[in-house]
Short mmCIF file of C-alpha atoms in Angstrom, two decimals:
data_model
loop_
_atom_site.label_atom_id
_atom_site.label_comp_id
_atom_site.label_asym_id
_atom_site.label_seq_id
_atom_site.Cartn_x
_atom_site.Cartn_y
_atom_site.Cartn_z
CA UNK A 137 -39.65 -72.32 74.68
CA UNK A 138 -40.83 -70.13 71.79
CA UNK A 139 -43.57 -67.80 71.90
CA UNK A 140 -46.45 -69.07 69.56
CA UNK A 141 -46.81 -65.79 67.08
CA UNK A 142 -50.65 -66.79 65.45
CA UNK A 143 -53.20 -65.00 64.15
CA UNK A 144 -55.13 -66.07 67.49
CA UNK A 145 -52.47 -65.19 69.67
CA UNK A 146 -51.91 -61.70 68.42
CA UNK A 147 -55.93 -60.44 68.12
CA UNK A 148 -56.34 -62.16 71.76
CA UNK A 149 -54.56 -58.70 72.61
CA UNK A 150 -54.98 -56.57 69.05
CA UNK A 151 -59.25 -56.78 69.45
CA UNK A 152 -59.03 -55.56 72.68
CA UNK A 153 -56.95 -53.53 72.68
CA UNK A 154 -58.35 -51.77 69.34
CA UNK A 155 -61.30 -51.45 71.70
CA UNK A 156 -59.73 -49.69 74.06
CA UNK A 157 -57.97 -47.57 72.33
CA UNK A 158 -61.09 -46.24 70.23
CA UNK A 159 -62.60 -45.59 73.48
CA UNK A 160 -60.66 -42.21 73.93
CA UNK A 161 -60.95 -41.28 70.80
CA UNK A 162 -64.86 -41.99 70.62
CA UNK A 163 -65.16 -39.21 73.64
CA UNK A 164 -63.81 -36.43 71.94
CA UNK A 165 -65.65 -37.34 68.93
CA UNK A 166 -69.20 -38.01 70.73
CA UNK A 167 -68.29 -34.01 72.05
CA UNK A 168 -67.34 -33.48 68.65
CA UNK A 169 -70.85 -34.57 66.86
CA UNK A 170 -73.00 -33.29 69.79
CA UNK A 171 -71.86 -29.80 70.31
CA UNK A 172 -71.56 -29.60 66.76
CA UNK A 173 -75.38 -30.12 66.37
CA UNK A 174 -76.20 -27.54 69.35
CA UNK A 175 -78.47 -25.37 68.44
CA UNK A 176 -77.55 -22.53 70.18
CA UNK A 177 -74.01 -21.34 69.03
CA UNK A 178 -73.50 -24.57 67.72
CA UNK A 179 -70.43 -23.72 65.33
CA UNK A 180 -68.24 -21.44 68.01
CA UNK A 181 -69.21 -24.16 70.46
CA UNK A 182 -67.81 -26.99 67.89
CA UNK A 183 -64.58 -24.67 67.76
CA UNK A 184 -64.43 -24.54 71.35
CA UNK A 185 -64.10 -27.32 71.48
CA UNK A 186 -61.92 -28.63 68.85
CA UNK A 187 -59.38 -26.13 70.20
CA UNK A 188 -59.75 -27.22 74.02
CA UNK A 189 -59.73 -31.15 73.27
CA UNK A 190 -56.99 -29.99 71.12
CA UNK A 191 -54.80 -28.83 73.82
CA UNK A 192 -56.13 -31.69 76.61
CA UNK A 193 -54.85 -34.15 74.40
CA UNK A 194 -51.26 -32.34 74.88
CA UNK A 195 -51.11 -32.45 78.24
CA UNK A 196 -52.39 -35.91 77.91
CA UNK A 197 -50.34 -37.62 75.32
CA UNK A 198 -47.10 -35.59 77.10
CA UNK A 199 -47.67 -36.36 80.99
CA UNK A 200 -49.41 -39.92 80.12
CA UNK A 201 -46.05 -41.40 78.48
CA UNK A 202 -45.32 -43.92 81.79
CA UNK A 203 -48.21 -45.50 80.21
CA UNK A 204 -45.90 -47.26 77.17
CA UNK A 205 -42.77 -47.03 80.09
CA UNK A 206 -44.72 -49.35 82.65
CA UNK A 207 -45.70 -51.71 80.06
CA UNK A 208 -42.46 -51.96 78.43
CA UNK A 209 -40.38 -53.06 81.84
CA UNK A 210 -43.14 -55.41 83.01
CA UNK A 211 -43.45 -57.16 79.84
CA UNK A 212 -39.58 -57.37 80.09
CA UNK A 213 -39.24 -58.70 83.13
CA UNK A 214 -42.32 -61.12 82.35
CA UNK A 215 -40.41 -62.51 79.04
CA UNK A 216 -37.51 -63.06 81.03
CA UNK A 217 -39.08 -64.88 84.29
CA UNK A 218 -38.31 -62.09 86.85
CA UNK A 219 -41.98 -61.07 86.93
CA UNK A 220 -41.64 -61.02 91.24
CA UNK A 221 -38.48 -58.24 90.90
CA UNK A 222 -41.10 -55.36 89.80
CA UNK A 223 -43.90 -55.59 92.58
CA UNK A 224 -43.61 -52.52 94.28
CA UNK A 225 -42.16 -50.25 90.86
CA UNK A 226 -46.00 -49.74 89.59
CA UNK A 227 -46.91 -47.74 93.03
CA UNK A 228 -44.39 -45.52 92.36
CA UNK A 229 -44.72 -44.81 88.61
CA UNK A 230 -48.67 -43.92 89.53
CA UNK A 231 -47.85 -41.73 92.47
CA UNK A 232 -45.26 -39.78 89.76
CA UNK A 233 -48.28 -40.11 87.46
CA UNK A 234 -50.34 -38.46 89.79
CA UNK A 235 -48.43 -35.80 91.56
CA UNK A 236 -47.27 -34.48 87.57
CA UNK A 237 -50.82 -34.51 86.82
CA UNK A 238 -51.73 -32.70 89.80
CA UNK A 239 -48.99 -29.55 88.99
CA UNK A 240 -49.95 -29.28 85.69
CA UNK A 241 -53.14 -28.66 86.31
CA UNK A 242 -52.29 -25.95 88.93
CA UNK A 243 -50.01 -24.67 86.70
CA UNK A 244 -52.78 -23.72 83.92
CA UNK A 245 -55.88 -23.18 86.00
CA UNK A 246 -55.45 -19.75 86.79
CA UNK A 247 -53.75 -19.26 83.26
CA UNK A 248 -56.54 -20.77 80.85
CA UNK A 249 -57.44 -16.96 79.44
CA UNK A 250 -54.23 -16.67 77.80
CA UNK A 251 -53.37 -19.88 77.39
CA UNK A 252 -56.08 -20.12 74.53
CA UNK A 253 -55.32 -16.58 73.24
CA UNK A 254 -51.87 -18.22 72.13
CA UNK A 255 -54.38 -20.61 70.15
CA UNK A 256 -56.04 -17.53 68.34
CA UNK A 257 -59.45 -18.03 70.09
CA UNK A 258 -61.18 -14.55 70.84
CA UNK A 259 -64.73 -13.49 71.34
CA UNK A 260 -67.29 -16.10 71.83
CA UNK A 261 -65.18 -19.11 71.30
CA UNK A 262 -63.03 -18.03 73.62
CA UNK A 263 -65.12 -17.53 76.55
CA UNK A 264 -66.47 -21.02 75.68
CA UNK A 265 -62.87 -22.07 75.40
CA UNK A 266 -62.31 -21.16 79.32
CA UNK A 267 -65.65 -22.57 80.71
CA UNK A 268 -65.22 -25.55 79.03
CA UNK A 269 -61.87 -26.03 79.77
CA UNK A 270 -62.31 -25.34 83.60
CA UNK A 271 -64.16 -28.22 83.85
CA UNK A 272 -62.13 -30.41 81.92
CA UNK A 273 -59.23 -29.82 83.69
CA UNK A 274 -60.08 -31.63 86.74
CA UNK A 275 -60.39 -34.97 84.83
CA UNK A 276 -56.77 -34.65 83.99
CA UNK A 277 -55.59 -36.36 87.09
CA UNK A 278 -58.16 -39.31 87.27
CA UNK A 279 -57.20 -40.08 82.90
CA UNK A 280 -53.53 -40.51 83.88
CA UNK A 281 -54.36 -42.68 86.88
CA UNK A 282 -56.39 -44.66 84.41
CA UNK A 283 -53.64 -44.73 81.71
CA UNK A 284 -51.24 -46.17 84.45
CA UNK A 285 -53.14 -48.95 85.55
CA UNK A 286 -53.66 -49.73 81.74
CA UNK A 287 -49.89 -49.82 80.91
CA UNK A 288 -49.42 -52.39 84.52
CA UNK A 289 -52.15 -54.54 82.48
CA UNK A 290 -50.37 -54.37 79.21
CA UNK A 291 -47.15 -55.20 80.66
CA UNK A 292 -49.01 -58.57 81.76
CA UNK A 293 -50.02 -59.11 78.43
CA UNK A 294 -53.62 -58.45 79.33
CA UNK A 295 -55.82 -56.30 77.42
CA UNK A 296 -59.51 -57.43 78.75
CA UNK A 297 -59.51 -55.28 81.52
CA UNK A 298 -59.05 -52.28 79.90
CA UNK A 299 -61.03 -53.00 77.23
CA UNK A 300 -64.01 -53.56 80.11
CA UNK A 301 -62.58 -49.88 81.72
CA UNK A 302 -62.60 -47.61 78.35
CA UNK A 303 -66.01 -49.42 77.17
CA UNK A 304 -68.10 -48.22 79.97
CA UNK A 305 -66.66 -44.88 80.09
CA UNK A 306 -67.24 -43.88 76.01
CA UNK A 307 -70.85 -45.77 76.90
CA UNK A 308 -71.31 -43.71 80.04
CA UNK A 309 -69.52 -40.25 78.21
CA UNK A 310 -72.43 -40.97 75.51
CA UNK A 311 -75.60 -41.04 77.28
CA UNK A 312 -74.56 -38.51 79.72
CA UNK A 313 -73.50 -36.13 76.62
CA UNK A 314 -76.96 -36.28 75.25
CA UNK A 315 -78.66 -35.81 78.58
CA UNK A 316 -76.67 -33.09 80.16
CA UNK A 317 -75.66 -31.29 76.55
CA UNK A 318 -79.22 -31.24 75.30
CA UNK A 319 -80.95 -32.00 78.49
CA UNK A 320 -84.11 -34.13 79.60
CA UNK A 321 -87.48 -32.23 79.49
CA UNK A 322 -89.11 -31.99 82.78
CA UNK A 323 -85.77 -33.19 84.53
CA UNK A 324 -82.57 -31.97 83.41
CA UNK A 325 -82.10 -27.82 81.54
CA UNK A 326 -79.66 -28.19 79.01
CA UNK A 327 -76.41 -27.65 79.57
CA UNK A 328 -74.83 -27.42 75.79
CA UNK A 329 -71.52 -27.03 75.84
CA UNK A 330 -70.56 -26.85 79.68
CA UNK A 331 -72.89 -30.41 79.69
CA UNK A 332 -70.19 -32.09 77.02
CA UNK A 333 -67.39 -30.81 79.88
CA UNK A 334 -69.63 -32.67 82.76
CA UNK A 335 -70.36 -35.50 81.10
CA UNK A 336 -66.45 -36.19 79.96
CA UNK A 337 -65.84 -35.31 83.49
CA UNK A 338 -68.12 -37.93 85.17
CA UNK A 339 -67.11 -40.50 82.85
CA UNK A 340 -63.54 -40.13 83.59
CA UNK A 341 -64.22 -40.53 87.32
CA UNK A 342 -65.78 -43.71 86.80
CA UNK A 343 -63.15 -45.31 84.84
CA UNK A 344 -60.74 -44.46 87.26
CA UNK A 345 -62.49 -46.44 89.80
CA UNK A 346 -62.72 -49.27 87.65
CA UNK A 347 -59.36 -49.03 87.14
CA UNK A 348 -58.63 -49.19 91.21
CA UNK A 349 -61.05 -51.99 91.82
CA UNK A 350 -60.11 -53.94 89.33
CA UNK A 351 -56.24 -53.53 89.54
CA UNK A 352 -56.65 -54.78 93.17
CA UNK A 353 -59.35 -57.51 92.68
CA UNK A 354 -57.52 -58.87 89.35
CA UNK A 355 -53.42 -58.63 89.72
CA UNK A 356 -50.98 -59.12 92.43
CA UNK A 357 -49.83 -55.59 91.68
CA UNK A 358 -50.08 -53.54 95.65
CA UNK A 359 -50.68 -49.73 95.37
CA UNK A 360 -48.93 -49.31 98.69
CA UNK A 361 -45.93 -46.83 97.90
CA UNK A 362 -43.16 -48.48 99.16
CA UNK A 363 -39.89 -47.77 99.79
CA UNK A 364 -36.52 -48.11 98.91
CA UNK A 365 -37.34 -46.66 94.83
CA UNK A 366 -37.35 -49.54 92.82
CA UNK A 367 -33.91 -49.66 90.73
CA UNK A 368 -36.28 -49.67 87.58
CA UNK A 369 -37.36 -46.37 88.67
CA UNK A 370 -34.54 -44.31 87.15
CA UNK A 371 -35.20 -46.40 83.83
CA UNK A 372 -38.64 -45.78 83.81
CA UNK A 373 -38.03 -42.06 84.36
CA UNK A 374 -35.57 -41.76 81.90
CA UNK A 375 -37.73 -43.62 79.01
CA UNK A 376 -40.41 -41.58 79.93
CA UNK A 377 -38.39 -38.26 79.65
CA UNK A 378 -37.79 -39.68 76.27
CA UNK A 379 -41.39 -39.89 75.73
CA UNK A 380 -41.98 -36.52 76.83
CA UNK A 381 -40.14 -34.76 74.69
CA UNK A 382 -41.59 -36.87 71.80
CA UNK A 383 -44.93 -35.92 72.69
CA UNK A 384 -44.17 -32.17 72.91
CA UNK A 385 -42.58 -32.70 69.39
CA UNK A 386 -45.90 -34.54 68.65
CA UNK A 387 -48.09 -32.28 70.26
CA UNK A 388 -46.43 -29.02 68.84
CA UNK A 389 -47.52 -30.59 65.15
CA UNK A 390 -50.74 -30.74 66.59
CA UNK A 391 -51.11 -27.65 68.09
CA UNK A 392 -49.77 -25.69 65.21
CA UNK A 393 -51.98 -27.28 63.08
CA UNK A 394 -54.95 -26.16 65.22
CA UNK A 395 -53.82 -22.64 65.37
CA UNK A 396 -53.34 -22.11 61.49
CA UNK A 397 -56.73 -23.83 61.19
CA UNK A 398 -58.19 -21.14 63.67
CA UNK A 399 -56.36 -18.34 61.70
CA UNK A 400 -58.15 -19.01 59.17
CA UNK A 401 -61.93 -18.84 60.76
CA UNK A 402 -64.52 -20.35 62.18
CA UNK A 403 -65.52 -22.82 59.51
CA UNK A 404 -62.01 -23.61 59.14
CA UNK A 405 -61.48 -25.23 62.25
CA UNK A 406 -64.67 -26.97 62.71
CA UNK A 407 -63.59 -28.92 59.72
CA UNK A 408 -60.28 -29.29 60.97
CA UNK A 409 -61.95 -30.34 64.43
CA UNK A 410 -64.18 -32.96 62.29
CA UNK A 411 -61.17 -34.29 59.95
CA UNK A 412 -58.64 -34.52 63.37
CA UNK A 413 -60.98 -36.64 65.27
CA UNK A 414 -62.16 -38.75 62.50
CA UNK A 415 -57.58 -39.17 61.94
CA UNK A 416 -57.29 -39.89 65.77
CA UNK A 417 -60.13 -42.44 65.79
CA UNK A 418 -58.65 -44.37 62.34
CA UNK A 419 -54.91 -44.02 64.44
CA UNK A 420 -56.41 -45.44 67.84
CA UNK A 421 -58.58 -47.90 65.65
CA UNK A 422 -55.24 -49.37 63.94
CA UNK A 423 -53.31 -48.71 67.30
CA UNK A 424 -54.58 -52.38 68.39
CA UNK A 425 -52.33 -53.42 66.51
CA UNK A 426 -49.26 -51.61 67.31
CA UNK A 427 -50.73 -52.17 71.39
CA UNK A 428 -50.13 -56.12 70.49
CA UNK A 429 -46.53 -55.57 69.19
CA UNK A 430 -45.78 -53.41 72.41
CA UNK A 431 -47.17 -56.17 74.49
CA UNK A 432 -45.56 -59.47 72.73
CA UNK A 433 -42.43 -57.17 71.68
CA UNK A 434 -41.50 -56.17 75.48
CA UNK A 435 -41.89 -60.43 76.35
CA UNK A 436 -40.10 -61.39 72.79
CA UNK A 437 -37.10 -59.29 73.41
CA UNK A 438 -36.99 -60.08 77.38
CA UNK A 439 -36.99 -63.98 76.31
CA UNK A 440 -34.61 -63.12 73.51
CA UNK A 441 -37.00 -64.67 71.12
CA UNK A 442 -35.52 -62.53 68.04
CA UNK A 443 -37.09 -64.82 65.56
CA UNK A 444 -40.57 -64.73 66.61
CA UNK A 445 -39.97 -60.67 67.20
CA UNK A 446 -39.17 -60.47 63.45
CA UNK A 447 -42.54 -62.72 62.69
CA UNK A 448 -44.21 -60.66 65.19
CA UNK A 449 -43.53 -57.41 63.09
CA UNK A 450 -44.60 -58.63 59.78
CA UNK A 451 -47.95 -59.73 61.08
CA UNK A 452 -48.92 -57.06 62.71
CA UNK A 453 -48.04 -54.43 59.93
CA UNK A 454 -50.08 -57.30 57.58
CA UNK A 455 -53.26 -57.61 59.73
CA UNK A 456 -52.55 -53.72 60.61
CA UNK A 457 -53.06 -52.97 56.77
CA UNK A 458 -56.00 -55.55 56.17
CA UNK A 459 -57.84 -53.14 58.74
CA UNK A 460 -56.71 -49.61 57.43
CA UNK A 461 -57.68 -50.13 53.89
CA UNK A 462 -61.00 -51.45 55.22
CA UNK A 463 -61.32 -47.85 56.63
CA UNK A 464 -60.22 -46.74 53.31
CA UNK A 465 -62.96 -47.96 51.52
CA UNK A 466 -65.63 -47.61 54.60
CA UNK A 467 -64.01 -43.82 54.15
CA UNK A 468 -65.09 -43.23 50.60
CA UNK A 469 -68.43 -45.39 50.77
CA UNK A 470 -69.48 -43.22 53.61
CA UNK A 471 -67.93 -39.54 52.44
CA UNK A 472 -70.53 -37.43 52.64
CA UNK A 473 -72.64 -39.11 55.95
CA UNK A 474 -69.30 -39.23 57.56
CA UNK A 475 -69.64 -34.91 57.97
CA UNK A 476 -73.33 -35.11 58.79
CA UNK A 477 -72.68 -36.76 61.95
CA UNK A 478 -70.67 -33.94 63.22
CA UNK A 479 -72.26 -30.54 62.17
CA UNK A 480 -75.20 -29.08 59.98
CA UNK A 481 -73.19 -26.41 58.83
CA UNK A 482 -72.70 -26.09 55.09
CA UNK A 483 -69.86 -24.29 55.17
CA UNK A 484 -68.29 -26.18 58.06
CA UNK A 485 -69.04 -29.43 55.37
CA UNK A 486 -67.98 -28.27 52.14
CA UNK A 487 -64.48 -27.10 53.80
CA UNK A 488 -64.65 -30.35 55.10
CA UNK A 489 -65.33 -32.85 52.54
CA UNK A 490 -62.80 -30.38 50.07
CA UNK A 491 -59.96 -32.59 52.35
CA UNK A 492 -61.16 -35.52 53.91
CA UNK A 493 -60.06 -37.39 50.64
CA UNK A 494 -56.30 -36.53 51.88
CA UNK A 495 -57.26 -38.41 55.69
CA UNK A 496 -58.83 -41.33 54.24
CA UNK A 497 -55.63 -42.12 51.46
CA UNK A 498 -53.00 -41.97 53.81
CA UNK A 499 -54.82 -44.38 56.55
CA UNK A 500 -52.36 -47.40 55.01
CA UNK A 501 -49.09 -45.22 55.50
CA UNK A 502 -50.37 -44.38 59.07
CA UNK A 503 -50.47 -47.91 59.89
CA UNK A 504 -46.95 -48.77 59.34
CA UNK A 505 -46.03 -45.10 61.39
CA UNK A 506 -48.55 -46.65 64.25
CA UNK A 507 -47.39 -50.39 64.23
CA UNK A 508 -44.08 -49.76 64.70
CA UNK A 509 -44.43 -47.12 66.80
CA UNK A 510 -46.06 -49.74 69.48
CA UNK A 511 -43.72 -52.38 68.86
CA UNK A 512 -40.62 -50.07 69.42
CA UNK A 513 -42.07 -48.69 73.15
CA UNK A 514 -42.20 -52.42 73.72
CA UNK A 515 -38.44 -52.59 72.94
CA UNK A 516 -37.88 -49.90 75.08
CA UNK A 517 -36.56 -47.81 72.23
CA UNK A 518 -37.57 -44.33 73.54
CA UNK A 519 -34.50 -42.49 72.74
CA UNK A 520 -35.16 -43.53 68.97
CA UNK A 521 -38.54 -42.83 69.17
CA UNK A 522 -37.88 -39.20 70.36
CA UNK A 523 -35.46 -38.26 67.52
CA UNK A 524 -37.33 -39.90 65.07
CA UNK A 525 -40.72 -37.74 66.32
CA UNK A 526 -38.24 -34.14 66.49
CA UNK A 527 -37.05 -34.81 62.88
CA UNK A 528 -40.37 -35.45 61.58
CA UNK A 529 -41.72 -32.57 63.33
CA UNK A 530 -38.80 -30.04 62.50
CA UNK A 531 -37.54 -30.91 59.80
CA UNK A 532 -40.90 -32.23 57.61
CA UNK A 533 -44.31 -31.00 59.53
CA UNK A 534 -43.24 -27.08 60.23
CA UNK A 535 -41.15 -26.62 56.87
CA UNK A 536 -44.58 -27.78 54.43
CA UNK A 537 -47.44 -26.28 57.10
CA UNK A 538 -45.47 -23.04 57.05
CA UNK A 539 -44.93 -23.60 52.98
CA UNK A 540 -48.72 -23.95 52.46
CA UNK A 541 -49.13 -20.91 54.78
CA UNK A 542 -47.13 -18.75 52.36
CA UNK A 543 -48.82 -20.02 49.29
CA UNK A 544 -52.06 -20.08 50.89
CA UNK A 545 -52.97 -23.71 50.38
CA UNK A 546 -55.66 -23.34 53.32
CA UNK A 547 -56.41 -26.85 55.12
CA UNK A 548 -54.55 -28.15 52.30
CA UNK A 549 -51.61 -27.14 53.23
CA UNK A 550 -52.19 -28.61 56.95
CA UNK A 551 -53.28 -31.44 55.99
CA UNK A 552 -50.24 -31.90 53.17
CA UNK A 553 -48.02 -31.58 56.38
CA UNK A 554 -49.59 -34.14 58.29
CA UNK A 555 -49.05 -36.80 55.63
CA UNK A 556 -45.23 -35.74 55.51
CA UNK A 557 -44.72 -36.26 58.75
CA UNK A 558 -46.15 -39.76 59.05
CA UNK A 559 -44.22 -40.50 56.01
CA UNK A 560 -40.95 -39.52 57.28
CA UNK A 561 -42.05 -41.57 60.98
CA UNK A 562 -42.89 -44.37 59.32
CA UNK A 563 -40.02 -44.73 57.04
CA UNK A 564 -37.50 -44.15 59.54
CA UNK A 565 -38.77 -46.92 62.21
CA UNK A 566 -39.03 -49.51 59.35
CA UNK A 567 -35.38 -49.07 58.05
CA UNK A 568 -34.52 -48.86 62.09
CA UNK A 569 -36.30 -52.02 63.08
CA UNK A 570 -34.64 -53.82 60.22
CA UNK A 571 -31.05 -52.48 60.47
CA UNK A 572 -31.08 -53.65 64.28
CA UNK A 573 -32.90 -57.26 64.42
CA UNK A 574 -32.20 -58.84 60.44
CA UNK A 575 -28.47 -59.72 61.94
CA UNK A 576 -30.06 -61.64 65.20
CA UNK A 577 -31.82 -63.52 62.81
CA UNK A 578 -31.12 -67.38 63.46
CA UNK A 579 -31.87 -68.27 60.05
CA UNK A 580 -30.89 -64.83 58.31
#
């Protein structure tokens, strides 16, 4: 029987899963906005912690790749009937989650000085750098338990529950952010900057409980580690390997970009900080999207349904772009208001609003990057996905960021990179996808 590809069918997991996916996101922005506005230091504090959230979201994106692995082989083994053969392999891919999670963050605890000295914070920023990273560390663990459980729900082609998890946490990361960052008269001193760290931290801790309680109360799925290691196991490894070194190729874009935009001073990379999180909330925003071609993909291609995975693609890269130019124009109706959120600072602003222009016009290019970045985890395509990632980092991001560092184009010239490299991703996943399934085509 063939999968029904609707418009109903697809936003039954895109709406959720858009709301999920903001909710990360949302918490580094809601630091983002609230330190920015601290009135006490508040520009080296919005630096801080640009640069910090920066670098989490490395260690994150690189260590939380079993996430897309998970998903993939359940919704595999779903499409194809075999659902019962995979019990016992989610267990094991948290407990790997978990004990990765666990060295990494023993690995750079004792580390953290000049770990952000590679970044180019000194002075002030970074001492706030280290104090807010020491207690942002220790979420690290509990946000890759979370992402796990996610991916087991994805692969089950259910996107409700964490939709419920990430909501309460960005609502929870919110209120405690303005309480503990700017305090409670009579009850609570503020905290500024060390409060954002708390609040994250709390929220985080809560989620992951969710994510327990409701993985146990909702699913079949036992968190028992069992042995023999499932024969997926090696599979899962390996496409998550893949994965890894995608996100380090990723992630060193990233970083680089933060460190030329810290080169260049303070103002420099709060407006980077601003213009980043405003590009990761339009990518996670869109990413709903690309979450229901992973989910439907991985069940399409386990059923063999190669028809309804080709219909599949061109809806969700068509309801993917209805929602990015929407951002478009929210973008340029809201240009100005848009940097007041986040910081008071003129000079933060004006360096600000000189490139925002560049984030908002290449939202529509993103989405065909994002969509098809989703729908080719769900294919299990990691290998792909890695080489595609390395030769838009090496041989597009580095080459222009390091041209507009010689010719001193500023954020310009970061920002010219960025659009290169989602260019060159996007391109070379479309002309992939269509090379591989237009021959499986029943009718063409």
């Amino acid at each position: 029987m063939k999968a029904a590809i609707t418009f109903k069918s697809i936003n039954r997991l895109a709406v959720p899963a858009t709301i999920a996916g903001i909710a990360e996101p949302l918490l580094s922005i809601t630091d983002t906005a609230i330190v920015g506005n601290i009135p006490v230091d508040g520009l080296e504090s919005l630096a801080a912690a640009g640069i910090v959230g920066s670098f989490l979201s490395m260690l994150i994106w690189i260590l939380g790749q079993t996430r897309s692995a998970i998903s993939a082989i359940i919704s595999q083994y779903l499409g194809a009937g075999k659902i019962e053969e995979v019990k016992t392999l989610p267990a094991q891919a948290i407990f790997l989650n978990i004990a990765m999670s666990i060295f990494v963050l023993l690995s750079t605890i004792f580390v953290v000085r000049e770990i952000f000295e590679l970044l180019n914070a000194s002075g002030k920023i970074l001492e706030y750098c280290i104090a807010y990273y020491s207690i942002r560390v220790w979420g690290f663990p509990l946000t890759l338990f979370v992402f796990a459980v996610m991916g087991i729900f994805r692969g089950l082609q259910n996107t409700y529950y964490p939709m419920l998890i990430a909501m309460v946490g960005a609502c929870l990361n919110i209120g405690l952010d303005f309480a503990l960052v700017y305090g409670i008269e009579g009850f609570i001193e503020p905290m500024y900057l060390e409060g954002a760290a708390w609040a994250s931290l709390m929220a985080q801790a809560v989620m992951a409980v969710m994510a327990f309680v409701l993985l146990l109360a909702k699913t079949d799925i036992s968190l028992r580690l069992r042995l023999p290691v499932h024969s997926e196991l090696g599979r899962l490894v390996v496409m998550s390997l893949n994965l890894f070194v995608r996100a380090l190729a990723l992630n060193t874009a990233l970083i680089l970009a933060v460190r030329e935009a810290t080169a260049l001073g303070p103002q420099y990379i709060g407006a980077h900080t601003i213009a980043i999180n405003i590009w990761l909330f339009s990518a996670f925003f869109i990413d709903g999207y690309a979450a229901a071609g992973n989910i439907m993909g991985g069940r399409l291609l386990g059923a063999r349904d190669y028809d309804g995975l080709w219909r599949l693609a061109r809806k969700v890269v068509k309801y993917g772009l209805a929602i990015s130019l929407g951002l478009v124009v929210a973008g340029f109706l809201f240009y100005k208001p848009i940097g007041y959120l986040f910081s008071k600072e003129d000079l933060v602003l004006n360096t600000f609003y000189s490139i925002f222009f560049i984030v908002v016009l290449a939202l529509p290019m993103n989405t065909i990057a994002f969509v098809f970045d989703g729908l080719f985890k769900g294919l299990g395509e990691m290998r792909y996905l890695r080489n595609t990632l390395l030769a838009a980092t090496f041989i597009g991001f580095v080459p222009v960021l390091f041209l507009g560092k010689w010719f001193n184009w500023g954020l310009y010239g970061i920002w010219a990179a960025f659009t290169v490299w989602m260019a060159i991703r996007g391109g070379a996943l479309v002309w992939k996808f269509i090379r591989k399934f237009r021959p499986l085509l029943q009718n063409g």
